[in-house]
Amino acid sequence: MVEFESALREDIKTFLSDVPCHPLLVRLAWHDAGTYNHESKTGGANASIRFEPEILHGANAGLKKAVDFLEPFHAKYPSVSYADLYQLASVVAIEAAGGPVIPFRFGRIDSEACTEDGRLPDATKRMPHLRDVFYRMGLGDKEIVVLSGAHCLGAAHKDRSGFEGAWTTKPLVFDNEYYKNIINGDTKGLLLLDSDKALCDEPELEKLVTTYAEDQDAFFADYIEAHKKLSELGFPA
């Protein structure tokens, strides 16, 4: 642990207690890291999302607010890269929402090289598309299912994604309700998109969904591993 990590974590937790934007911070980190291409070694967790045109990509609608929320933390801790700050804020937000403690290490390097639009998942599409996106990152089917579980936090907004509503009844709590709702099917008042339904398109995927719906500890254990991989995409060796 670097000398200022504890203080920075506490500052983020204090901020979240005043401004409960846990889902927004998780989404910022996800969308920054999720642009990675493991073949070209471009994109990844490098904070390029804070620049135009990347921050203006359709999938990133609303994330300028998250960038602005974290700017004072970078001003207070200038030795922390934006890339590290975005990823640390995400793991702190998950923990503060009742989720697992995710290992974190510093060392990400900031970049101004924005990636082209279209590297992030499209919620209107199913497994072939999700595999294209996740395999490009160097991740697999298990990561598709377990990382989708972060939808337990937050809600979709029509002015950002074209959809409206939360995936769970407690959108500021990190738990396994998301998977229970997928198994239950369309539930009045809750969101269930094609990309969510896709997790039950094949028996092996559905088996994972069922496991996570029945065993939150199993979900948390696998989520820790998958989120750490995601947060370190493009991480210097």
Coordinates of C-alpha atoms in Angstrom, one line a residue, residues 106-193:
F106 CA -1.0 1.5 -8.3
G107 CA 1.0 2.1 -11.4
R108 CA -1.4 2.7 -14.3
I109 CA -0.2 5.3 -16.8
D110 CA -2.4 8.1 -18.1
S111 CA -2.9 8.4 -21.8
E112 CA -4.4 11.1 -24.1
A113 CA -4.9 8.5 -26.9
C114 CA -8.7 8.1 -27.2
T115 CA -10.0 4.9 -28.7
E116 CA -12.6 4.8 -31.5
D117 CA -16.2 4.6 -30.7
G118 CA -17.9 1.1 -30.6
R119 CA -15.6 -0.8 -28.3
L120 CA -18.1 -1.1 -25.4
P121 CA -21.0 -3.5 -25.1
D122 CA -24.3 -2.7 -26.8
A123 CA -27.2 -3.5 -24.4
T124 CA -29.5 -4.4 -27.3
K125 CA -27.4 -7.3 -28.5
R126 CA -26.8 -10.8 -27.2
M127 CA -23.9 -13.3 -26.8
P128 CA -22.2 -13.1 -30.2
H129 CA -21.7 -9.4 -29.7
L130 CA -20.8 -9.7 -26.0
R131 CA -18.2 -12.3 -27.0
D132 CA -16.8 -10.0 -29.6
V133 CA -16.3 -7.3 -27.0
F134 CA -15.0 -9.4 -24.1
Y135 CA -12.8 -11.6 -26.2
R136 CA -11.2 -8.5 -27.8
M137 CA -10.3 -7.5 -24.2
G138 CA -8.7 -10.9 -23.6
L139 CA -11.6 -12.0 -21.3
G140 CA -13.9 -15.0 -21.6
D141 CA -17.4 -16.2 -21.0
K142 CA -17.1 -16.4 -17.3
E143 CA -16.1 -12.8 -17.1
I144 CA -19.1 -11.8 -19.3
V145 CA -21.4 -13.4 -16.8
V146 CA -19.7 -12.2 -13.6
L147 CA -18.9 -8.7 -14.6
S148 CA -22.5 -8.2 -15.8
G149 CA -23.4 -8.6 -12.1
A150 CA -22.2 -5.0 -11.5
H151 CA -25.6 -4.1 -12.9
C152 CA -26.8 -4.7 -9.4
L153 CA -25.7 -1.1 -8.9
G154 CA -27.5 1.9 -10.4
A155 CA -30.1 2.4 -13.1
A156 CA -30.3 3.2 -16.8
H157 CA -31.5 6.7 -17.8
K158 CA -33.3 7.4 -21.0
D159 CA -31.3 10.5 -21.7
R160 CA -28.1 8.5 -21.6
S161 CA -28.8 5.0 -22.9
G162 CA -32.3 5.1 -24.2
F163 CA -33.5 2.9 -21.4
E164 CA -35.0 3.7 -18.0
G165 CA -35.0 1.9 -14.7
A166 CA -33.0 -0.1 -12.2
W167 CA -32.0 -3.7 -12.5
T168 CA -32.6 -4.4 -8.8
T169 CA -34.8 -3.2 -6.0
K170 CA -31.7 -1.8 -4.1
P171 CA -29.6 0.0 -6.7
L172 CA -27.1 1.2 -4.1
V173 CA -26.4 -2.2 -2.7
F174 CA -23.9 -4.6 -4.3
D175 CA -25.3 -8.1 -4.0
N176 CA -26.5 -11.0 -6.2
E177 CA -30.1 -9.9 -6.8
Y178 CA -29.3 -9.1 -10.4
Y179 CA -28.9 -12.8 -11.1
K180 CA -32.1 -13.7 -9.2
N181 CA -34.0 -11.3 -11.4
I182 CA -32.6 -12.8 -14.6
I183 CA -33.8 -16.2 -13.5
N184 CA -37.2 -14.8 -12.6
G185 CA -37.6 -13.2 -15.9
D186 CA -39.2 -9.9 -16.6
T187 CA -40.2 -8.4 -13.3
K188 CA -42.5 -5.4 -13.2
G189 CA -40.7 -2.2 -12.5
L190 CA -37.2 -3.7 -13.0
L191 CA -34.9 -3.5 -16.1
L192 CA -33.9 -6.6 -18.0
L193 CA -32.2 -5.9 -21.3

